mmCIF file with all atom_site columns, C-alpha atoms in Angstrom:
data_model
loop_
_atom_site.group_PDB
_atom_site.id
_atom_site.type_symbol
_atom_site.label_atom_id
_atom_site.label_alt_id
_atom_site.label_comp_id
_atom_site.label_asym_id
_atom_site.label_entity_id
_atom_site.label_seq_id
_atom_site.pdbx_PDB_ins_code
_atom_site.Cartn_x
_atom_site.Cartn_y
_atom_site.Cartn_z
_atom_site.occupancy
_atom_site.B_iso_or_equiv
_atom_site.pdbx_formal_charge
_atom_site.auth_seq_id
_atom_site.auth_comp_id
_atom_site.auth_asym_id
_atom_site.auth_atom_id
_atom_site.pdbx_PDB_model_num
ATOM 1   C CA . UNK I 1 1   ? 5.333   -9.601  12.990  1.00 0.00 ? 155 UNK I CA 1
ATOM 2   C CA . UNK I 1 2   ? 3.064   -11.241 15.208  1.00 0.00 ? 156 UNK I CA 1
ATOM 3   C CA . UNK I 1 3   ? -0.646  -11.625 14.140  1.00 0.00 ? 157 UNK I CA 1
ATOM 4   C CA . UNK I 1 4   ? -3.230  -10.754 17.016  1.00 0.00 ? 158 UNK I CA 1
ATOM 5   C CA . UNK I 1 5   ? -6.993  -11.017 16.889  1.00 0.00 ? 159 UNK I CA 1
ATOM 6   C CA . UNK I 1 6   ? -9.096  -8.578  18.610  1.00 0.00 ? 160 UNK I CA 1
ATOM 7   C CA . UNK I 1 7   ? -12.136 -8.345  19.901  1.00 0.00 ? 161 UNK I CA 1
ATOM 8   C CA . UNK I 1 8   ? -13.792 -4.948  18.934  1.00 0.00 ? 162 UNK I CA 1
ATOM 9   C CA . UNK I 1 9   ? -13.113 -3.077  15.620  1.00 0.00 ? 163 UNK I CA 1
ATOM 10  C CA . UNK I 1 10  ? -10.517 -0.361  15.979  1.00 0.00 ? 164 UNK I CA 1
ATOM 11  C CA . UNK I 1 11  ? -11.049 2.348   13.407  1.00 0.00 ? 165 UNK I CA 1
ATOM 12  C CA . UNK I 1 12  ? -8.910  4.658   12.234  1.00 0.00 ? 166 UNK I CA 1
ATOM 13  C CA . UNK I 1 13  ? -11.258 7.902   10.587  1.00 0.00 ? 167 UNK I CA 1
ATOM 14  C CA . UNK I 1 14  ? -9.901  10.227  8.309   1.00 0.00 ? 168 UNK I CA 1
ATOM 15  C CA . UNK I 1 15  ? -11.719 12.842  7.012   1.00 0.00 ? 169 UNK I CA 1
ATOM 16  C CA . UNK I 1 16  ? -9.504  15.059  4.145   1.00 0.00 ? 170 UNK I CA 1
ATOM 17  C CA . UNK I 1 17  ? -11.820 18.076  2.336   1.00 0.00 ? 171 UNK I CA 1
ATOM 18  C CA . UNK I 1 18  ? -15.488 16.084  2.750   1.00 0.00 ? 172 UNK I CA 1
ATOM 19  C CA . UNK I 1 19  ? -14.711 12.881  2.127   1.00 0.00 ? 173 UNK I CA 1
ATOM 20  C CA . UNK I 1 20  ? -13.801 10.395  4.966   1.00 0.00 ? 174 UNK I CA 1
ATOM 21  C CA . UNK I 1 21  ? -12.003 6.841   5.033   1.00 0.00 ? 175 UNK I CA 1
ATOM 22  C CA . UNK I 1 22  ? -12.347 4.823   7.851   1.00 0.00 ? 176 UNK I CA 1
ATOM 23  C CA . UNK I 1 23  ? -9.697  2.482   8.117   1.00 0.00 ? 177 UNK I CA 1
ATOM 24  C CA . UNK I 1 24  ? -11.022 -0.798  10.539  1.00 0.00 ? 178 UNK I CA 1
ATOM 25  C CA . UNK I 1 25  ? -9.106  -3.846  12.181  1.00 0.00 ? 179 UNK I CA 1
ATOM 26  C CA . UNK I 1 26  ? -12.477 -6.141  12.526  1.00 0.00 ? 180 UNK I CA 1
ATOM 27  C CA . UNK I 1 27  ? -12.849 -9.022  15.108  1.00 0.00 ? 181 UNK I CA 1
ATOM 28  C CA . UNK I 1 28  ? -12.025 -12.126 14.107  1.00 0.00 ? 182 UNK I CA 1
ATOM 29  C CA . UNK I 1 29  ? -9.475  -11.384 11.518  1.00 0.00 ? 183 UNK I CA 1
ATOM 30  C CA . UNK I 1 30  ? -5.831  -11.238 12.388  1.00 0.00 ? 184 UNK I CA 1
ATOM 31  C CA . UNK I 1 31  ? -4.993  -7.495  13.526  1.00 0.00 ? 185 UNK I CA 1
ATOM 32  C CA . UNK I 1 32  ? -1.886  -6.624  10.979  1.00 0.00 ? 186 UNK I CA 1
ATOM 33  C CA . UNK I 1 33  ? 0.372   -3.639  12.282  1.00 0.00 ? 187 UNK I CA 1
ATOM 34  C CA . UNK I 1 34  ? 1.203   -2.334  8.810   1.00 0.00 ? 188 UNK I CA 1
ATOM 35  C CA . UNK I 1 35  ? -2.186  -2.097  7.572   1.00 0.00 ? 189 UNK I CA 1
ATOM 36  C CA . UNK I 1 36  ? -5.848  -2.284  8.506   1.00 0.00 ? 190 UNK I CA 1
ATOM 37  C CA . UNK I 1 37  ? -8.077  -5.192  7.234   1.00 0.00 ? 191 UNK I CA 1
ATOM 38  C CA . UNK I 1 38  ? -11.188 -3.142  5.890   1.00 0.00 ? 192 UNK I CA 1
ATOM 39  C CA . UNK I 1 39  ? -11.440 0.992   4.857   1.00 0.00 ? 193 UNK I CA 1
ATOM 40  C CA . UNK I 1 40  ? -14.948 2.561   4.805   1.00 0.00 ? 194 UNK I CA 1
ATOM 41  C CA . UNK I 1 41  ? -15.435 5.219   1.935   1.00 0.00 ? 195 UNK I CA 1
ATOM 42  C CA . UNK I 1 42  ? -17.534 8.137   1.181   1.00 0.00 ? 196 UNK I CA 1
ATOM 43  C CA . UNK I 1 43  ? -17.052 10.103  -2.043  1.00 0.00 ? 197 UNK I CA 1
ATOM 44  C CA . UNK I 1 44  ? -17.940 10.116  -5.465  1.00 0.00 ? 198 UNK I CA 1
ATOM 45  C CA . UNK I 1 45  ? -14.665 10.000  -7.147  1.00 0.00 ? 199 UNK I CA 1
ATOM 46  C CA . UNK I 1 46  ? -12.717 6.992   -7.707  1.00 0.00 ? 200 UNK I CA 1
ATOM 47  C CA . UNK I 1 47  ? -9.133  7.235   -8.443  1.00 0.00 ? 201 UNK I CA 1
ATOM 48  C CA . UNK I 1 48  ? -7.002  4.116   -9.820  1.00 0.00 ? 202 UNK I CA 1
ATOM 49  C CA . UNK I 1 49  ? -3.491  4.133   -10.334 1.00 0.00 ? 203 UNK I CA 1
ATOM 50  C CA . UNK I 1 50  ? -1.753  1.959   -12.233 1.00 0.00 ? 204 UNK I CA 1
ATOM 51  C CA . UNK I 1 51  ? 1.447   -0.247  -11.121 1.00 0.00 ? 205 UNK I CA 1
ATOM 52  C CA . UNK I 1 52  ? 3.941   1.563   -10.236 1.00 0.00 ? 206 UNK I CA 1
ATOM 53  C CA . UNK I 1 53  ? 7.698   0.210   -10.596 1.00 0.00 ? 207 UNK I CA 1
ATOM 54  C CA . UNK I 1 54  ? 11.034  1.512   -10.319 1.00 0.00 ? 208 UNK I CA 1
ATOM 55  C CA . UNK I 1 55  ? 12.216  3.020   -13.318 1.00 0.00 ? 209 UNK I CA 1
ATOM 56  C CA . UNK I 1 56  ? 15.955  3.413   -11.951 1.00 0.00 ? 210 UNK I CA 1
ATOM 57  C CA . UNK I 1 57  ? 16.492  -0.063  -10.773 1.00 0.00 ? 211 UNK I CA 1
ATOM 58  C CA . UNK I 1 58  ? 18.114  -0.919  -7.536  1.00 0.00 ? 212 UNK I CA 1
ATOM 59  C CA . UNK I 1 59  ? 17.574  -3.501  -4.879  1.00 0.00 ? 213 UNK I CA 1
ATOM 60  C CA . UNK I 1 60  ? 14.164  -4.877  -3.862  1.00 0.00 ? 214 UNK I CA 1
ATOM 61  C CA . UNK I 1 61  ? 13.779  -2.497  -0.623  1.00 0.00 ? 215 UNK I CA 1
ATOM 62  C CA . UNK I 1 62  ? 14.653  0.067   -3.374  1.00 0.00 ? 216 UNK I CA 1
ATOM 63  C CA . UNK I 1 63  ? 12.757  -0.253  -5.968  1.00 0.00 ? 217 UNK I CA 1
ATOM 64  C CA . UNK I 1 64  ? 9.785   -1.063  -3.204  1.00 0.00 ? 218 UNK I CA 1
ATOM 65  C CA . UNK I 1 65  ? 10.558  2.525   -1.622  1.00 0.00 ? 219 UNK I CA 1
ATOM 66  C CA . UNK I 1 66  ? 10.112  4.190   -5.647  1.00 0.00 ? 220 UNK I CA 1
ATOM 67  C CA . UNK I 1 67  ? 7.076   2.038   -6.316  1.00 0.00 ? 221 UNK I CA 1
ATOM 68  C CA . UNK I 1 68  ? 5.417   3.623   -3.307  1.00 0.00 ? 222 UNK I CA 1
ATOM 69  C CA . UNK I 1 69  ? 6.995   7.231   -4.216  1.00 0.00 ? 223 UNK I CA 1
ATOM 70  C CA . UNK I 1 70  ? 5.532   7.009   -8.016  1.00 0.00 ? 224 UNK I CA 1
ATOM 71  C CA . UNK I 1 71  ? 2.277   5.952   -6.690  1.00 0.00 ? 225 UNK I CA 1
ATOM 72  C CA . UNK I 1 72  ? 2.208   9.543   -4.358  1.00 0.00 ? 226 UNK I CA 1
ATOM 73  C CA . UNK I 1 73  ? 3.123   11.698  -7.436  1.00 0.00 ? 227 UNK I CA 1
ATOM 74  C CA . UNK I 1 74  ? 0.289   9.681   -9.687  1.00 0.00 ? 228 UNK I CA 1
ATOM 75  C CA . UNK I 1 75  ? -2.073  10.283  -6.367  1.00 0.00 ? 229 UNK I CA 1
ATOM 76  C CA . UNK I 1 76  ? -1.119  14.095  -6.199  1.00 0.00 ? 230 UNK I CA 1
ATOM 77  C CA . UNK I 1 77  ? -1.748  14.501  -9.418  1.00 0.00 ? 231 UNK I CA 1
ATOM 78  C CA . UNK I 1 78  ? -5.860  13.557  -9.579  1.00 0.00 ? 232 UNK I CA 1
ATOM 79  C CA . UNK I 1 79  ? -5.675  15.681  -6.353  1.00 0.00 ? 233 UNK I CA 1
ATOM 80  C CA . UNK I 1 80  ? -5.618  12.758  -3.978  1.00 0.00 ? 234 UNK I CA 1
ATOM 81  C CA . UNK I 1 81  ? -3.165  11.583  -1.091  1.00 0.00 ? 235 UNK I CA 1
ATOM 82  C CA . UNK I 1 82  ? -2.458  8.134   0.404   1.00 0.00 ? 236 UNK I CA 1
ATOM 83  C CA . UNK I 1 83  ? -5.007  9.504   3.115   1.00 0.00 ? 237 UNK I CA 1
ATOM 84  C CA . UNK I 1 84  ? -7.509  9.114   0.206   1.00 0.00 ? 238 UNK I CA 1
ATOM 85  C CA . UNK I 1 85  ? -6.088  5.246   -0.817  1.00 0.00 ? 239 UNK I CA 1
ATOM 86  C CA . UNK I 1 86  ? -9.147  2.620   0.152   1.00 0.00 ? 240 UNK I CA 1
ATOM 87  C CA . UNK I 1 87  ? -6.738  -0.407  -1.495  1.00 0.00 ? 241 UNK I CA 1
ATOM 88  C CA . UNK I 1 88  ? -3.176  -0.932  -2.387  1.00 0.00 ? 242 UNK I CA 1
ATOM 89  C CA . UNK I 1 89  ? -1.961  -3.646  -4.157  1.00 0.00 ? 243 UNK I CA 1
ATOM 90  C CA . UNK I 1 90  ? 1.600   -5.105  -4.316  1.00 0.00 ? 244 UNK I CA 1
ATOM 91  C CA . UNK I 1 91  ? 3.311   -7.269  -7.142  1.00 0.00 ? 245 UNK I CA 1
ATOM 92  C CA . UNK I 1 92  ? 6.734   -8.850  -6.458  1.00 0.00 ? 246 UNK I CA 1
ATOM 93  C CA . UNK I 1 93  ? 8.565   -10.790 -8.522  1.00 0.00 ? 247 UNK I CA 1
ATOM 94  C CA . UNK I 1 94  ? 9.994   -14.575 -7.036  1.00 0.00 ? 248 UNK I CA 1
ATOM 95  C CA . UNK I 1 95  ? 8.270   -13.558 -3.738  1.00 0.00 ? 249 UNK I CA 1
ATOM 96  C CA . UNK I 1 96  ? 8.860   -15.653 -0.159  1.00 0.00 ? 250 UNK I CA 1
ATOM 97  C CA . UNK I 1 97  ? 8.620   -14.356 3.377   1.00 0.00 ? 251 UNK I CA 1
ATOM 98  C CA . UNK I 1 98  ? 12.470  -13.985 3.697   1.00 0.00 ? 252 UNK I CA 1
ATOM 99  C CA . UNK I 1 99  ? 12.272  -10.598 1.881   1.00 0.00 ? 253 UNK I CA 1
ATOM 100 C CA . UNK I 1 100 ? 9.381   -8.990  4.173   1.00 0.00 ? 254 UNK I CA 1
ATOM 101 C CA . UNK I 1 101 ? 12.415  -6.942  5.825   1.00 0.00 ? 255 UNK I CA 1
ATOM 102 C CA . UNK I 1 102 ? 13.053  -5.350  2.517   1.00 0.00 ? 256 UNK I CA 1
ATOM 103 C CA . UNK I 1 103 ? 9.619   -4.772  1.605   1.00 0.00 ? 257 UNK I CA 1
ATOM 104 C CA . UNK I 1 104 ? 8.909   -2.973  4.993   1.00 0.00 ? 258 UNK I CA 1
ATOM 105 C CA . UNK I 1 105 ? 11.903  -0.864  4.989   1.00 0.00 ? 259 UNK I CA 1
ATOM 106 C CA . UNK I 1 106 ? 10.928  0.207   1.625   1.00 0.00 ? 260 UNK I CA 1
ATOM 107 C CA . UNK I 1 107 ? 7.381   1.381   2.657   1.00 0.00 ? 261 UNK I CA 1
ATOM 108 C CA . UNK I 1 108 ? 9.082   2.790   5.769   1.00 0.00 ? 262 UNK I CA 1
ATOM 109 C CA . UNK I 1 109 ? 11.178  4.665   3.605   1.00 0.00 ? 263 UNK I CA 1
ATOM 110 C CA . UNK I 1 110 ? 8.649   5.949   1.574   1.00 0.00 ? 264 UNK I CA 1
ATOM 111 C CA . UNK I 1 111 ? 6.469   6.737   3.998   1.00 0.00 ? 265 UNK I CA 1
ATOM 112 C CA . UNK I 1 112 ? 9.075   8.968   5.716   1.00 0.00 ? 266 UNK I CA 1
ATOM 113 C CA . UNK I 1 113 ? 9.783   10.457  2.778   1.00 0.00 ? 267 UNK I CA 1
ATOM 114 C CA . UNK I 1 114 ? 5.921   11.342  1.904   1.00 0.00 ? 268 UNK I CA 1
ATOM 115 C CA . UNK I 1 115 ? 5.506   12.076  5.266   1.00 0.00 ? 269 UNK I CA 1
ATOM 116 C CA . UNK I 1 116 ? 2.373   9.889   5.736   1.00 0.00 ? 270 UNK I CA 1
ATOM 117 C CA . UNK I 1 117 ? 1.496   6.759   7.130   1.00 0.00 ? 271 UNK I CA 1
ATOM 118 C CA . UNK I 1 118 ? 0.745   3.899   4.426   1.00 0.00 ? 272 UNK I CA 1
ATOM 119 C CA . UNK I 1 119 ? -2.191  1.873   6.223   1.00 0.00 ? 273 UNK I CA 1
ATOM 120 C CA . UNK I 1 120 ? -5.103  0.909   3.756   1.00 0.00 ? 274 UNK I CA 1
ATOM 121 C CA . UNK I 1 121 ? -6.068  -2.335  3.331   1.00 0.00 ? 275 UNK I CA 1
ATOM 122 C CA . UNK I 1 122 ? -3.228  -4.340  0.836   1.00 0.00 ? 276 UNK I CA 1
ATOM 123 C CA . UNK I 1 123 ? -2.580  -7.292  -0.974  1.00 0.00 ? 277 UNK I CA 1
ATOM 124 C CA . UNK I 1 124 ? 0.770   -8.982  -2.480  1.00 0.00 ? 278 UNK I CA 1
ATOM 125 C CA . UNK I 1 125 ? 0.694   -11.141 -4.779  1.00 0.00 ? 279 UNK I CA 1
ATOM 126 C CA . UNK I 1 126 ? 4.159   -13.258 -5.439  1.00 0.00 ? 280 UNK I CA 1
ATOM 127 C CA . UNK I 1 127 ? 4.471   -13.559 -9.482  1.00 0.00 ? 281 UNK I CA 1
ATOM 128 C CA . UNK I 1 128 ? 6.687   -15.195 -11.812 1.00 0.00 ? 282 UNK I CA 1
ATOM 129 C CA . UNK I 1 129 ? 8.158   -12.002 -13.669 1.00 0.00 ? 283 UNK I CA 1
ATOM 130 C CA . UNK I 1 130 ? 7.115   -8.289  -14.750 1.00 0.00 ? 284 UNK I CA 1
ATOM 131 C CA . UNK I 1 131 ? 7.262   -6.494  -18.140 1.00 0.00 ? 285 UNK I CA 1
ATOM 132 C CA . UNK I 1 132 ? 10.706  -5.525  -17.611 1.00 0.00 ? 286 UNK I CA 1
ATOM 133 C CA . UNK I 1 133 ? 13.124  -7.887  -16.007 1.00 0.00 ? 287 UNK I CA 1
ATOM 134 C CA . UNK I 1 134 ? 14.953  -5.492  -13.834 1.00 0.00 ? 288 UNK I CA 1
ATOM 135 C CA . UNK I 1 135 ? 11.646  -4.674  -11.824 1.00 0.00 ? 289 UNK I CA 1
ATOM 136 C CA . UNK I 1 136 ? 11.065  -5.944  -8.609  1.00 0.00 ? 290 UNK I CA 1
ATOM 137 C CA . UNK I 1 137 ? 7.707   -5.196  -7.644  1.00 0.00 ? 291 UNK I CA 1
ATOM 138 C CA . UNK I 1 138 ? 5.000   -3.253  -8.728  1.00 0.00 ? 292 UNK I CA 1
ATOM 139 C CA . UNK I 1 139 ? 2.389   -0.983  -6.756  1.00 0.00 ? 293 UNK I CA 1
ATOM 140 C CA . UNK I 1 140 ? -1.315  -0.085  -7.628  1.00 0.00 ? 294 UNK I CA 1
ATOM 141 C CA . UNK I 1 141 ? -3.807  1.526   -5.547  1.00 0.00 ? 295 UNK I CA 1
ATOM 142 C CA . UNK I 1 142 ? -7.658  2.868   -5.508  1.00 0.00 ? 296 UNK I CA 1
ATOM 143 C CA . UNK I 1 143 ? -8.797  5.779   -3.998  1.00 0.00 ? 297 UNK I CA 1
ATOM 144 C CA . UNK I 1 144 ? -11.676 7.779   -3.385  1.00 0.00 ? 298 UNK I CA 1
ATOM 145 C CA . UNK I 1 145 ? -12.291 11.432  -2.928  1.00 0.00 ? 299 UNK I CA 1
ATOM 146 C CA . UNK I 1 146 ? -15.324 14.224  -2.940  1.00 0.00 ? 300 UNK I CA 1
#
């Protein structure tokens, strides 16, 4: 996954029932194809959803696609959809670049499954070990809505 810098901000608006996210690649930071660097938000709700593993167990790509899934349903219910998500952010356990494969066909997965497109601004951490010892990763995010 090559890293490109551009040279004007590309932005990405969404606008779902009167509240907009703009989603922006800015100059001078690397343009990432699986997510933008910055989102813009107007509303006056904010949602936060806690980490999200895989109850179920199964491999890292997974447990990565459930993560993503819970994280819809706990979105849905406060009314919101990954439209609506201004940051995600990814925990996974004994993390190196080697399993970026697994952790994008996860998020593929899921993303087919929701039927949206998983592009707000993210961070992964790599960590030493999670509540449980069978999970993998864990997902948060923060949205915004009205």
């Amino acid at each position: 996954m090559g890293k490109v810098r551009s040279s004007e901000v590309r932005a990405d608006h969404r606008t779902v029932v009167g509240m907009t996210v703009t989603l922006l690649d800015v100059p001078g930071l690397p343009e990432i194809p699986i997510y933008r660097q910055v989102s813009v938000a107007t509303g006056s709700r904010l949602i936060h959803v806690a980490g999200q593993v895989a109850w179920d167990g199964g491999d890292f790509a997974t447990q990565v696609e459930q993560a993503y899934l819970n994280v819809g349903t706990a979105l849905a219910a406060a009314g919101a959809t990954f439209a609506d998500v201004v940051k995600l952010t990814a925990h996974v356990v004994d993390w190196k670049p080697a399993l970026m494969p697994e952790l994008l066909d996860g998020i593929a997965r899921a993303s087919a499954r929701l039927g949206v497109t998983i592009a707000a601004p993210a961070s992964l951490f790599g960590i030493v070990a999670l509540d449980v010892p069978e999970h993998l990763v864990e997902v948060e995010a923060v949205a915004v809505l009205d």
